Coordinates of N, CA and C in Angstrom, one line a residue:
X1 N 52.9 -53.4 28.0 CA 53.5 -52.3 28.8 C 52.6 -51.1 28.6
X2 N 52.3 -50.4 30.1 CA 51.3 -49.2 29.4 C 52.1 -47.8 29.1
X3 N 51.0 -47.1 28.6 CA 51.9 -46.0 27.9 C 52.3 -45.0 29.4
X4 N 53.4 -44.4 29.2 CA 53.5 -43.2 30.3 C 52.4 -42.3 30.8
X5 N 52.5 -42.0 31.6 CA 51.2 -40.9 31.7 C 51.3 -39.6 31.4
X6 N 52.2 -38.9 31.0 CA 52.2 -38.0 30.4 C 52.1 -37.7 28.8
X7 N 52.0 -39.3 28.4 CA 52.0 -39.5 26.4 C 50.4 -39.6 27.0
X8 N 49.7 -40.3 27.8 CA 48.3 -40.1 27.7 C 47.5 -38.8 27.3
X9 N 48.3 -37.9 28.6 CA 47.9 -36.6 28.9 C 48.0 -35.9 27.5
X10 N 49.2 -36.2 26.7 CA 49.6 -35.3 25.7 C 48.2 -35.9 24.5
X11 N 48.0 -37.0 24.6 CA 46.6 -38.3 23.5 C 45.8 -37.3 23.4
X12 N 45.3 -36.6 24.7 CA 44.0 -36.6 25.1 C 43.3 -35.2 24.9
X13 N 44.9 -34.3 25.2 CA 44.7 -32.9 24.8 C 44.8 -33.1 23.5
X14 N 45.8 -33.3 22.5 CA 45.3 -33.5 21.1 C 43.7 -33.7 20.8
X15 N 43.5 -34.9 21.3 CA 41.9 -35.4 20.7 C 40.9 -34.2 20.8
X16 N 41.1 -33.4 22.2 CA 40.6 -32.3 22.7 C 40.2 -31.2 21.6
X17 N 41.4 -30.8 21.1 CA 41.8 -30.0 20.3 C 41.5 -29.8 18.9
X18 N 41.4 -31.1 18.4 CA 41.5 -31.4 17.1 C 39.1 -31.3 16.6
X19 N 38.8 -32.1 17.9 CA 37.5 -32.0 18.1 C 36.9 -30.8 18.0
X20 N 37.2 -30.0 18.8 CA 36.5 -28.5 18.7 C 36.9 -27.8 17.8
X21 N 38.3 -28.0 16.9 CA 38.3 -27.5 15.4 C 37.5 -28.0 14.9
X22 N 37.2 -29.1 14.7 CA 36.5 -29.7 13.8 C 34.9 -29.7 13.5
X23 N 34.5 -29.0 15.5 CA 33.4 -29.0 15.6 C 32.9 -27.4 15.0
X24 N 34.1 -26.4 15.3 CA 33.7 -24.8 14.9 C 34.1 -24.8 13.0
X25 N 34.2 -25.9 12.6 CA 34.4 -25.9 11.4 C 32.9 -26.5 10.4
X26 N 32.5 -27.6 11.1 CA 31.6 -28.1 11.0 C 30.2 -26.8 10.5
X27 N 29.2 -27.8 9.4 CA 28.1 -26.8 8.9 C 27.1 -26.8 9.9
X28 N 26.7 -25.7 10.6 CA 25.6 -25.9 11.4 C 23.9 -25.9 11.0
X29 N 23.1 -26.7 11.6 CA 21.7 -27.3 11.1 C 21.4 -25.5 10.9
X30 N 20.7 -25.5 10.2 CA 20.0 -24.1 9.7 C 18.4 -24.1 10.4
X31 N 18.2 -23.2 11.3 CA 16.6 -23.1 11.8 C 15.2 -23.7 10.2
X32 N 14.4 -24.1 10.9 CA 13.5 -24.6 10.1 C 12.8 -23.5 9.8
X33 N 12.4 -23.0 8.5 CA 11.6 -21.6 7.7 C 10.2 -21.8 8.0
X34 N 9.7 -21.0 8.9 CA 7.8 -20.7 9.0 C 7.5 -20.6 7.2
X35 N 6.6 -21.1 6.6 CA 5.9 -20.9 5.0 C 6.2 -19.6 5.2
X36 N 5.5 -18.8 6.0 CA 5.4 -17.4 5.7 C 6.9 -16.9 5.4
X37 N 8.0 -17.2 6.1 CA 9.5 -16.8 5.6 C 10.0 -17.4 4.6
X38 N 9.6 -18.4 4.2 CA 10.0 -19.0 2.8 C 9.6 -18.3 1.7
X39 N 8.6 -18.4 1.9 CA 7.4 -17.2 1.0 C 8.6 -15.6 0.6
X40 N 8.4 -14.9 1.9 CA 9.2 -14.2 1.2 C 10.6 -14.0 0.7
X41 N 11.3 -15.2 1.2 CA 12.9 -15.5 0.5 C 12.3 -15.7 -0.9
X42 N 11.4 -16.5 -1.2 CA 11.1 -16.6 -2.2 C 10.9 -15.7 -3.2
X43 N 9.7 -14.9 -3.0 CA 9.7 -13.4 -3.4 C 10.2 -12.5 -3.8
X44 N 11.3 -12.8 -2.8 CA 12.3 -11.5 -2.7 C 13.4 -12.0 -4.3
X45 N 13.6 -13.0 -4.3 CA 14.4 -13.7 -5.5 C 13.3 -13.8 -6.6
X46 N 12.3 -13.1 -6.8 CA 11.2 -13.2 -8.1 C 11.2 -14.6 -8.7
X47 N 10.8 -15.2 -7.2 CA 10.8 -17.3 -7.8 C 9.4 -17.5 -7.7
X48 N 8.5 -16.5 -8.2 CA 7.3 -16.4 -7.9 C 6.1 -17.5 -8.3
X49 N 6.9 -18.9 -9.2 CA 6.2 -19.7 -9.5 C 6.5 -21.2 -8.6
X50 N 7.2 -20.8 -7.6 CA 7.4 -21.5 -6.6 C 7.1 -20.7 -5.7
X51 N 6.5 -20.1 -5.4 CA 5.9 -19.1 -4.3 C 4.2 -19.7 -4.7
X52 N 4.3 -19.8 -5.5 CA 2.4 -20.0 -6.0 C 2.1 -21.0 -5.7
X53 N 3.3 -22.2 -5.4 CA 2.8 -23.9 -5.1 C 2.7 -23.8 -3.6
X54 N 3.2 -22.9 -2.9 CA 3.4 -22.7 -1.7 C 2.3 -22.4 -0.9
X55 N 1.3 -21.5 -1.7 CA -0.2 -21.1 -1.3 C -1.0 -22.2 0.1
X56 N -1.5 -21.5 0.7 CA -2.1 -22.8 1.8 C -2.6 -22.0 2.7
X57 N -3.1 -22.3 4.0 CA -4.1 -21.8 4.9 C -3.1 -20.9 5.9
X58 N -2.2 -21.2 5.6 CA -0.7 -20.3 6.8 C -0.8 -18.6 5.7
X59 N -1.5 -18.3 5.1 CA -1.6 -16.9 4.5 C -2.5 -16.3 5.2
X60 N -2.1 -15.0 5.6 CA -2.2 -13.7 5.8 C -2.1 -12.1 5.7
X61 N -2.6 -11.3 6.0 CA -2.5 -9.9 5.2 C -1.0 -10.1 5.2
X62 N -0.2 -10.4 6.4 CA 1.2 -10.4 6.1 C 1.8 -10.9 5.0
X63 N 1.0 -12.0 4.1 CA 1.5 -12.4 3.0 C 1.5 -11.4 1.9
X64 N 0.0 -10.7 2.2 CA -0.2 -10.0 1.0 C 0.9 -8.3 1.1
X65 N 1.1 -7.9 2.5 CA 2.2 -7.2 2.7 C 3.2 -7.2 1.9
X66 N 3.6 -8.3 2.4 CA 5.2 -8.7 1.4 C 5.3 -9.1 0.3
X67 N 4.3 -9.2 -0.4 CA 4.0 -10.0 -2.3 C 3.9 -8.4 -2.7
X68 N 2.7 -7.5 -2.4 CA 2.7 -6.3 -3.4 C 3.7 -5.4 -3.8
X69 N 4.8 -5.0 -2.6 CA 5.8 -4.2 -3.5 C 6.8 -4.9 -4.6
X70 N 6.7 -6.5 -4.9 CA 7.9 -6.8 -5.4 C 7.2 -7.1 -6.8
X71 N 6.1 -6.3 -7.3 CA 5.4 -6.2 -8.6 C 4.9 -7.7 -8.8
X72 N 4.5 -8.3 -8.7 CA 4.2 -10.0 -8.5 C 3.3 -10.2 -10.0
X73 N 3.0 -11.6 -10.6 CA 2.2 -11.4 -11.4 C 0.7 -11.7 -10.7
X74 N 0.1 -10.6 -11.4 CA -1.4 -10.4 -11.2 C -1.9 -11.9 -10.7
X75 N -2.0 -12.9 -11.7 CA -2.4 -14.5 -11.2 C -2.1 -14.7 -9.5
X76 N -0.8 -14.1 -9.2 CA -0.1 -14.9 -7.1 C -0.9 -14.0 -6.7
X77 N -1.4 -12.8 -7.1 CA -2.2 -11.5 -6.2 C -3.4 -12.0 -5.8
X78 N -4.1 -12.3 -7.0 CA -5.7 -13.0 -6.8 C -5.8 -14.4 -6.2
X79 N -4.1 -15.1 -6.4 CA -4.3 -16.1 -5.5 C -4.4 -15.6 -3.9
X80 N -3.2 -14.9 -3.3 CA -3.1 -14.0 -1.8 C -4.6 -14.1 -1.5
X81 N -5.0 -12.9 -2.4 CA -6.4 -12.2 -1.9 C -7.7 -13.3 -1.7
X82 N -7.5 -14.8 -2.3 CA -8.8 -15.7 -2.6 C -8.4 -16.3 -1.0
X83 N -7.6 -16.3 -0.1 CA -6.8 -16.7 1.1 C -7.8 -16.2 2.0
X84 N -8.7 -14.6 1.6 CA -8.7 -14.4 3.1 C -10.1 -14.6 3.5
X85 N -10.7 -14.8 4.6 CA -11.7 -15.7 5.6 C -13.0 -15.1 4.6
X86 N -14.0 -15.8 5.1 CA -15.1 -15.3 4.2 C -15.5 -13.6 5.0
X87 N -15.9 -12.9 4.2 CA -16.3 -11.9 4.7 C -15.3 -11.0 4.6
X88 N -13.9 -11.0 5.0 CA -13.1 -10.0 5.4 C -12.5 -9.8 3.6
X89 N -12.3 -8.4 3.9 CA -11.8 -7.6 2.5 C -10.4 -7.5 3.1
X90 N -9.6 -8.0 2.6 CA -8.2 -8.1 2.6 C -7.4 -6.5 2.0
X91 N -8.3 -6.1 0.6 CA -7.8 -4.8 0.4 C -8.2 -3.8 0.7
X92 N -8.7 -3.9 1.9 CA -9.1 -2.9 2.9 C -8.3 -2.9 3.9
X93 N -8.0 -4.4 4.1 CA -7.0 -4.4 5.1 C -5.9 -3.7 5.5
X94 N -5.0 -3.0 6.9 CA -4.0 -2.4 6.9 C -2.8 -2.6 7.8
X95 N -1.7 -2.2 7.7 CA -0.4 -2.3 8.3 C -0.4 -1.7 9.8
X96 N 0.9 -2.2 10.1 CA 0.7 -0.8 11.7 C 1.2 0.1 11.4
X97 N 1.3 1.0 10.1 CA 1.4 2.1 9.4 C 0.4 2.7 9.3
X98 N -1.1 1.9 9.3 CA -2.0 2.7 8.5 C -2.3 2.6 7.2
X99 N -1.6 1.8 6.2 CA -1.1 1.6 5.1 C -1.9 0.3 4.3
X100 N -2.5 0.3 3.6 CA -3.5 -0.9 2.5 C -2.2 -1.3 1.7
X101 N -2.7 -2.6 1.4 CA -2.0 -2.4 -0.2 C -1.9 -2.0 -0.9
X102 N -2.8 -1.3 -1.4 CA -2.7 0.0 -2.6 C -1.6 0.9 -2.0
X103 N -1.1 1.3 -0.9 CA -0.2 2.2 -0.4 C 1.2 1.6 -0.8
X104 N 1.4 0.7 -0.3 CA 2.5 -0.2 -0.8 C 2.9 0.0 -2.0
X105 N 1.9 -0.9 -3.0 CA 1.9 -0.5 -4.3 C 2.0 0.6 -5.2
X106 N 1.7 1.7 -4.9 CA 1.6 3.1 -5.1 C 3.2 3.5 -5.0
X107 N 3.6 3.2 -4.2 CA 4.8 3.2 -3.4 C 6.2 2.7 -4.1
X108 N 5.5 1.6 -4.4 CA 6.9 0.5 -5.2 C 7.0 0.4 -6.8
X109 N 6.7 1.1 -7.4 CA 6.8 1.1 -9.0 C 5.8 0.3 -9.6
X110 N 4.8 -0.1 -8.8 CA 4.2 -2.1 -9.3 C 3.4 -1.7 -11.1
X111 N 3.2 -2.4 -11.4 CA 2.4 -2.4 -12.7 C 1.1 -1.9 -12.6
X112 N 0.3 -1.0 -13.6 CA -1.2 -0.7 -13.9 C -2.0 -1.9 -12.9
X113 N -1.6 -3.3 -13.7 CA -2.7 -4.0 -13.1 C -2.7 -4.5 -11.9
X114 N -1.5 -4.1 -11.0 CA -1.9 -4.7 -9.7 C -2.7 -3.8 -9.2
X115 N -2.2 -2.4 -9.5 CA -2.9 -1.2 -8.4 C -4.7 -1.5 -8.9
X116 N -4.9 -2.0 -10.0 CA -6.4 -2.3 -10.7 C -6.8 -3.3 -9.9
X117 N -6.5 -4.2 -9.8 CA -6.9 -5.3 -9.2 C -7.1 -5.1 -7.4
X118 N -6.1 -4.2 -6.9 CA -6.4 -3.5 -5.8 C -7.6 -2.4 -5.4
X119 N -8.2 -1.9 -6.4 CA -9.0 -1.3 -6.4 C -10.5 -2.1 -6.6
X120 N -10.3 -3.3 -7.2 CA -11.7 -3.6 -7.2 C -12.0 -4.9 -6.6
X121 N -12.0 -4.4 -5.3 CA -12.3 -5.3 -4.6 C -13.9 -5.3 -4.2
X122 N -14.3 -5.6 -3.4 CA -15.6 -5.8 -2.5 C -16.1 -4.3 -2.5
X123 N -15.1 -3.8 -1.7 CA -15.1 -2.1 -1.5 C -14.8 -1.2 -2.5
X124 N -14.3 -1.5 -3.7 CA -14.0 -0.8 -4.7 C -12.9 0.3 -4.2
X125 N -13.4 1.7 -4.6 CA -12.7 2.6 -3.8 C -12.1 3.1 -2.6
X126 N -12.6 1.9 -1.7 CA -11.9 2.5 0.0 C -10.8 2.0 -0.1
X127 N -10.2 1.7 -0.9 CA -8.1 1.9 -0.2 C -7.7 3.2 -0.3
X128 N -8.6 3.6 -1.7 CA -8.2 4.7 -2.1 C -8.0 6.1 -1.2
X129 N -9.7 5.9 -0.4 CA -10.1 6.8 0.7 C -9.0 6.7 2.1
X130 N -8.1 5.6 2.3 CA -7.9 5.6 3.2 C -6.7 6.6 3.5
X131 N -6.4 7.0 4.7 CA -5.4 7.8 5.2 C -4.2 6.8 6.2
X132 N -3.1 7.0 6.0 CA -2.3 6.1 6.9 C -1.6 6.7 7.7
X133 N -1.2 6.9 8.8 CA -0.6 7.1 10.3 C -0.2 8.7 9.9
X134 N 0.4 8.7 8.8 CA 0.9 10.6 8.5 C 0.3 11.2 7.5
X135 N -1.4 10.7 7.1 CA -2.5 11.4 6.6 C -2.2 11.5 5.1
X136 N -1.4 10.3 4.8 CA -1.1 10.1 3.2 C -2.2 9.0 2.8
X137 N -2.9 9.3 1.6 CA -3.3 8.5 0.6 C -2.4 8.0 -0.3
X138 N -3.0 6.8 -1.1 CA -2.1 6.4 -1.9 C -2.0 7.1 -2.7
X139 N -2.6 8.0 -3.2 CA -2.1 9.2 -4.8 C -0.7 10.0 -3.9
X140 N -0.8 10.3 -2.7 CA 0.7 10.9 -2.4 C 1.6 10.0 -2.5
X141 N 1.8 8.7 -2.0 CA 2.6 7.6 -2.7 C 3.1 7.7 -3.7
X142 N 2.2 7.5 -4.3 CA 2.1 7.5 -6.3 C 3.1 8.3 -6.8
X143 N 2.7 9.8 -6.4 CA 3.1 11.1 -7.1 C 4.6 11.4 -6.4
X144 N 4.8 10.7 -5.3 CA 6.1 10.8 -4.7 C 7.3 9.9 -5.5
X145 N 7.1 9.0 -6.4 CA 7.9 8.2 -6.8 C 8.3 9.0 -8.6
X146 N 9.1 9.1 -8.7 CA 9.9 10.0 -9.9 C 10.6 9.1 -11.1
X147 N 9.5 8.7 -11.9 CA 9.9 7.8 -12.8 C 9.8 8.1 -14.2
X148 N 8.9 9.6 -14.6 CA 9.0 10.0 -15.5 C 8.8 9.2 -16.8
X149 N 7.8 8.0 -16.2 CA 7.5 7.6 -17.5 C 5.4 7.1 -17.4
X150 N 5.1 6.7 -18.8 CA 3.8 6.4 -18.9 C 2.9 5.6 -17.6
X151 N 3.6 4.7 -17.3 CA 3.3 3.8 -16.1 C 2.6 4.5 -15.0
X152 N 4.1 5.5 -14.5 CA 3.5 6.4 -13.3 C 2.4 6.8 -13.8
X153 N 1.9 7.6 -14.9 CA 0.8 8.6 -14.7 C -0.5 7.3 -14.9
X154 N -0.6 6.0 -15.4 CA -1.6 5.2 -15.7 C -2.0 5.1 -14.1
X155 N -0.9 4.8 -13.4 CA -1.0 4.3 -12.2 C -2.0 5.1 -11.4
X156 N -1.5 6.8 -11.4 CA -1.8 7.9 -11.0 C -3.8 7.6 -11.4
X157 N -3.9 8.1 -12.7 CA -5.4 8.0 -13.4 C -5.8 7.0 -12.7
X158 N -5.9 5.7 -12.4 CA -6.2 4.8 -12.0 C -7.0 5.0 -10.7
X159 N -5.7 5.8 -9.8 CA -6.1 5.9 -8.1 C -7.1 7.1 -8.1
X160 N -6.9 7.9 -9.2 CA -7.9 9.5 -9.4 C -8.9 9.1 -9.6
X161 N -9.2 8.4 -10.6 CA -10.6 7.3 -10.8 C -11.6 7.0 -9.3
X162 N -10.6 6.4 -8.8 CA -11.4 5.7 -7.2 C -11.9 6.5 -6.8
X163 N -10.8 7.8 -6.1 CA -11.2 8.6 -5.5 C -10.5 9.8 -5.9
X164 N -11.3 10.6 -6.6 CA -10.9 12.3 -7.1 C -10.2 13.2 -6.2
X165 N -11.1 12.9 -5.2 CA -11.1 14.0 -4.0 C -9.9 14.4 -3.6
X166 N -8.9 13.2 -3.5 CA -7.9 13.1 -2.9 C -6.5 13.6 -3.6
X167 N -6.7 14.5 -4.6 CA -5.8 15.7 -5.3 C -6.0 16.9 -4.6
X168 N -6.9 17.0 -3.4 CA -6.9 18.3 -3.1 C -6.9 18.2 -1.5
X169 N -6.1 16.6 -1.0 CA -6.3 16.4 0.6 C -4.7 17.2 0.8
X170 N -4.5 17.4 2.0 CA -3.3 17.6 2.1 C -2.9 16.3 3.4
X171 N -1.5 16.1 3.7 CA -1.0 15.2 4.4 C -0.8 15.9 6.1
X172 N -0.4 15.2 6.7 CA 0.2 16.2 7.8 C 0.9 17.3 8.0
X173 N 1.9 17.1 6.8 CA 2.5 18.3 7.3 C 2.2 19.1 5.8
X174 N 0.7 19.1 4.9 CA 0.3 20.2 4.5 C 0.6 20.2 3.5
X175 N 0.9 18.8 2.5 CA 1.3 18.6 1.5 C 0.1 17.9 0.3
X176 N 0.0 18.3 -0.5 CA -1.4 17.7 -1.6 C -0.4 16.6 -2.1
X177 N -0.6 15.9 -3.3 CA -0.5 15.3 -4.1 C 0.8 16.0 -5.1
X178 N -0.3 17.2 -5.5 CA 0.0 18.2 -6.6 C 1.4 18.5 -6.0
X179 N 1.7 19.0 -4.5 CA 3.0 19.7 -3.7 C 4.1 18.4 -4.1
X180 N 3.7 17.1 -4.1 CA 4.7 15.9 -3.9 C 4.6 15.7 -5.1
X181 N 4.2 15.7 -6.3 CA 4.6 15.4 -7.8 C 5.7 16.3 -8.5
X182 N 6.9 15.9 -8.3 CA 7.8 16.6 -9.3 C 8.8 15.7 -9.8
X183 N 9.3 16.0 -10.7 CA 10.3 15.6 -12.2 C 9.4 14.9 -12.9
X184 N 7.8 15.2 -12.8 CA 7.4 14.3 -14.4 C 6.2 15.2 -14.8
X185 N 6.4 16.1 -15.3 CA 5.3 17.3 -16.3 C 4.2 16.7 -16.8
X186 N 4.0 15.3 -16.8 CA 2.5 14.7 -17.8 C 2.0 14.6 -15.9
X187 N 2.6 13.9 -15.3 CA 2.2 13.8 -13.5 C 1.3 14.9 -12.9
X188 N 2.6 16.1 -13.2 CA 1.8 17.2 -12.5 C 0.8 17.7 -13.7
X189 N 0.9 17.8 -15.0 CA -0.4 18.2 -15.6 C -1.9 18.0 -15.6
X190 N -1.8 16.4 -15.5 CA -2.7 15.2 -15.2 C -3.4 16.1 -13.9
X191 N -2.7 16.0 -12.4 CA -2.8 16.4 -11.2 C -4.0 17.8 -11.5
X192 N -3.4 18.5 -11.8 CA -3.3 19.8 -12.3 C -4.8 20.1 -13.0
X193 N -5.2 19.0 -13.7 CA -6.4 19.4 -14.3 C -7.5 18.6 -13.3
X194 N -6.9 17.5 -13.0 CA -8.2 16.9 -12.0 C -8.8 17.6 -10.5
X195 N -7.5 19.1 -10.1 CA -7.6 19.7 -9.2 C -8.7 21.2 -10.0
X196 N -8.5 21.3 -10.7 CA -9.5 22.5 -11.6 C -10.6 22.1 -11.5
X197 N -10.9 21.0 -12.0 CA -12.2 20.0 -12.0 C -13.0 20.0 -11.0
X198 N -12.2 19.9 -10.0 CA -12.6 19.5 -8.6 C -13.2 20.5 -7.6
X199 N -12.2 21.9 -8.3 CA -12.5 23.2 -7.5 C -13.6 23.3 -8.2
X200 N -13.6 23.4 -9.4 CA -15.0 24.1 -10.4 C -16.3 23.4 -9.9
X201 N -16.1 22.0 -9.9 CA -17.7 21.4 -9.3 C -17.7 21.6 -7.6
X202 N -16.9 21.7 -7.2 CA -17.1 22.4 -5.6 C -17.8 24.0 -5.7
X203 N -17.1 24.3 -6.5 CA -17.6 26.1 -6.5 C -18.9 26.1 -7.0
X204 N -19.1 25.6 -8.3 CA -20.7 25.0 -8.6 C -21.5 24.9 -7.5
X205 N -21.3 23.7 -6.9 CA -22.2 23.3 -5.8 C -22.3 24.0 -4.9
X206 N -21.4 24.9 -4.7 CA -21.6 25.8 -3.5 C -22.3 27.4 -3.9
X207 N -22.4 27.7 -5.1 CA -23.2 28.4 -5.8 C -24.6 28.1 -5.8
X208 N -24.6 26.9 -6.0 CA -26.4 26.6 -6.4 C -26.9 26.3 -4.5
X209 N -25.9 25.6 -3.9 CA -26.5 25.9 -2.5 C -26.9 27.3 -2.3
X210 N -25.9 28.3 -2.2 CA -26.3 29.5 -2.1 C -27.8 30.2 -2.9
X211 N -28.0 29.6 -3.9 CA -28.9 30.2 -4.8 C -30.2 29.2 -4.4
X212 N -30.3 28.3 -4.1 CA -31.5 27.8 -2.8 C -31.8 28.0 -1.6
X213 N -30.9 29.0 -0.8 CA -31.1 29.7 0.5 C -31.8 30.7 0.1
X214 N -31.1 31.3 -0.9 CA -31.8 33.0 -1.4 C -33.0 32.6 -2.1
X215 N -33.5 31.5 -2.8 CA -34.9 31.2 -3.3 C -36.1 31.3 -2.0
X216 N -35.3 30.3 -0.8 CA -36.1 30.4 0.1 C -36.6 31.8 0.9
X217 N -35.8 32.5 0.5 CA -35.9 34.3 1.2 C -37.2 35.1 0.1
X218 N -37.0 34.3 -0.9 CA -37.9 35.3 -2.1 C -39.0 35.7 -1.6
X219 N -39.5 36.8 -1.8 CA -40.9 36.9 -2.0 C -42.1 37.5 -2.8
X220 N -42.4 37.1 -3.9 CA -43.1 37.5 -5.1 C -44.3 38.2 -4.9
X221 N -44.3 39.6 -5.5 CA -45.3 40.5 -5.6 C -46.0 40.2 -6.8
X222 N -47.5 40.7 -7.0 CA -48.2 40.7 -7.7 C -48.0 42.0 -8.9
X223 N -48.5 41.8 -9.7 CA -48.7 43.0 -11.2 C -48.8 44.6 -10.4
X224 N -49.5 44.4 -9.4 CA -50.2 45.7 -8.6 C -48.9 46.1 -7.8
X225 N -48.0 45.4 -6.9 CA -46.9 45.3 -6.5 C -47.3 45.3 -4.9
X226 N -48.2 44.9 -5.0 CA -49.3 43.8 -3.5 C -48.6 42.7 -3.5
X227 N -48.8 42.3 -2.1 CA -48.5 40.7 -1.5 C -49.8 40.6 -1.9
X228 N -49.7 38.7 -2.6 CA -50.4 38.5 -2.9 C -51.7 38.0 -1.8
X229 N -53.2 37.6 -1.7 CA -53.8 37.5 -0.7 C -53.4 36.7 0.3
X230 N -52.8 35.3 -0.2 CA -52.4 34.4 0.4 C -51.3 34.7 1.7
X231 N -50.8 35.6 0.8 CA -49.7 36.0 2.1 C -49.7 37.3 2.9
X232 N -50.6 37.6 2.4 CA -51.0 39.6 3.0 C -51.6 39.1 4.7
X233 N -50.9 39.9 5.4 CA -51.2 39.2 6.6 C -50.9 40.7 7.2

């Protein structure tokens, strides 16, 4: 005997019903992770010795981007940087900020030795030199972070080292280094004497320029207080 047709109707909506719960309940497949997004899930959870097996030809400045602010050990850095093509200087490299790694780094609390190891690259000092989109060097970075302990000012000496100069640049909107260092007294001291230093051998130089224009004006008289023959004209 068949069933009624409305015990069907009622079968079918159940089955209906029961399915799309089952289905909005259900775990859905998770997108598959580019290396590069694993990489920084990774990262970001300081699983940094599973981040190091991960190494491979899918690395880019983007890698090195996302490794430097999270203090990384020195060993994953020199791995990042051994990644990039022959020829190209990776820590010269920059953001669409304008921004190197040393900027970053400067930036994020990292240890002595990364900002060291950022510095001596191929180029040595040019991260140092560089300016990023709002005419900050990494010493404004640096001196903008308020941590009031030994680290910051190692960090600081370190970038002064590269490039001196850049204690007496100012930013866009007219700020030095010296203007953005406050709550750490050894910071601005440090700052403070490498900016004295800096005026004094500028004012020097610009002294002794001066005092080789005026040599070239001289013109030496004799005992008698004659031009001498040579120049008696």
């Amino acid at each position: 005997m068949a069933a009624p047709r409305w015990l069907k109707r009622m079968f079918k909506k159940n089955k209906n019903r029961h399915y799309k719960r089952a289905q909005a309940f259900a775990p859905q497949p998770r997108p598959q992770q580019t290396p590069q997004q694993l990489f920084e899930s990774l990262i970001a959870r300081k699983q940094f010795t599973a981040a190091e097996r991960l190494m491979g030809v899918w690395v880019t400045t983007a890698t090195l981007f996302a490794l430097v602010p999270t203090n990384p050990p020195v060993s994953l850095l020199v791995q990042v940087l051994s990644c990039a093509p022959p020829h190209a200087v990776w820590e010269d490299a920059t953001n669409g900020a304008g921004q190197t790694a040393l900027h970053l780094a400067a930036a994020s609390n990292v240890a002595p030795p990364i900002i060291q190891r950022l510095l001596s690259g191929v180029t040595a000092c040019m991260p140092a030199c560089t300016k990023d989109s709002v005419g900050r060097h990494a010493l404004h970075y640096a001196c903008t972070t308020v941590r009031c302990d030994t680290q910051q000012v190692v960090v600081i000496d370190l970038i002064l080292q590269a490039y001196p100069q850049a204690v007496l640049i100012t930013d866009d909107e007219g700020h030095t280094p010296l203007d953005l260092a406050v709550g750490n007294d050894d910071v601005v001291q440090l700052l403070e004497l490498h900016a004295n230093e800096l005026r004094e051998d500028q004012g020097l130089l610009k002294h002794e320029a001066e005092d080789d224009e005026d040599d070239d004006d001289d013109v030496y008289y004799d005992d008698t207080g004659s031009l001498p023959s040579h120049l008696d004209w």
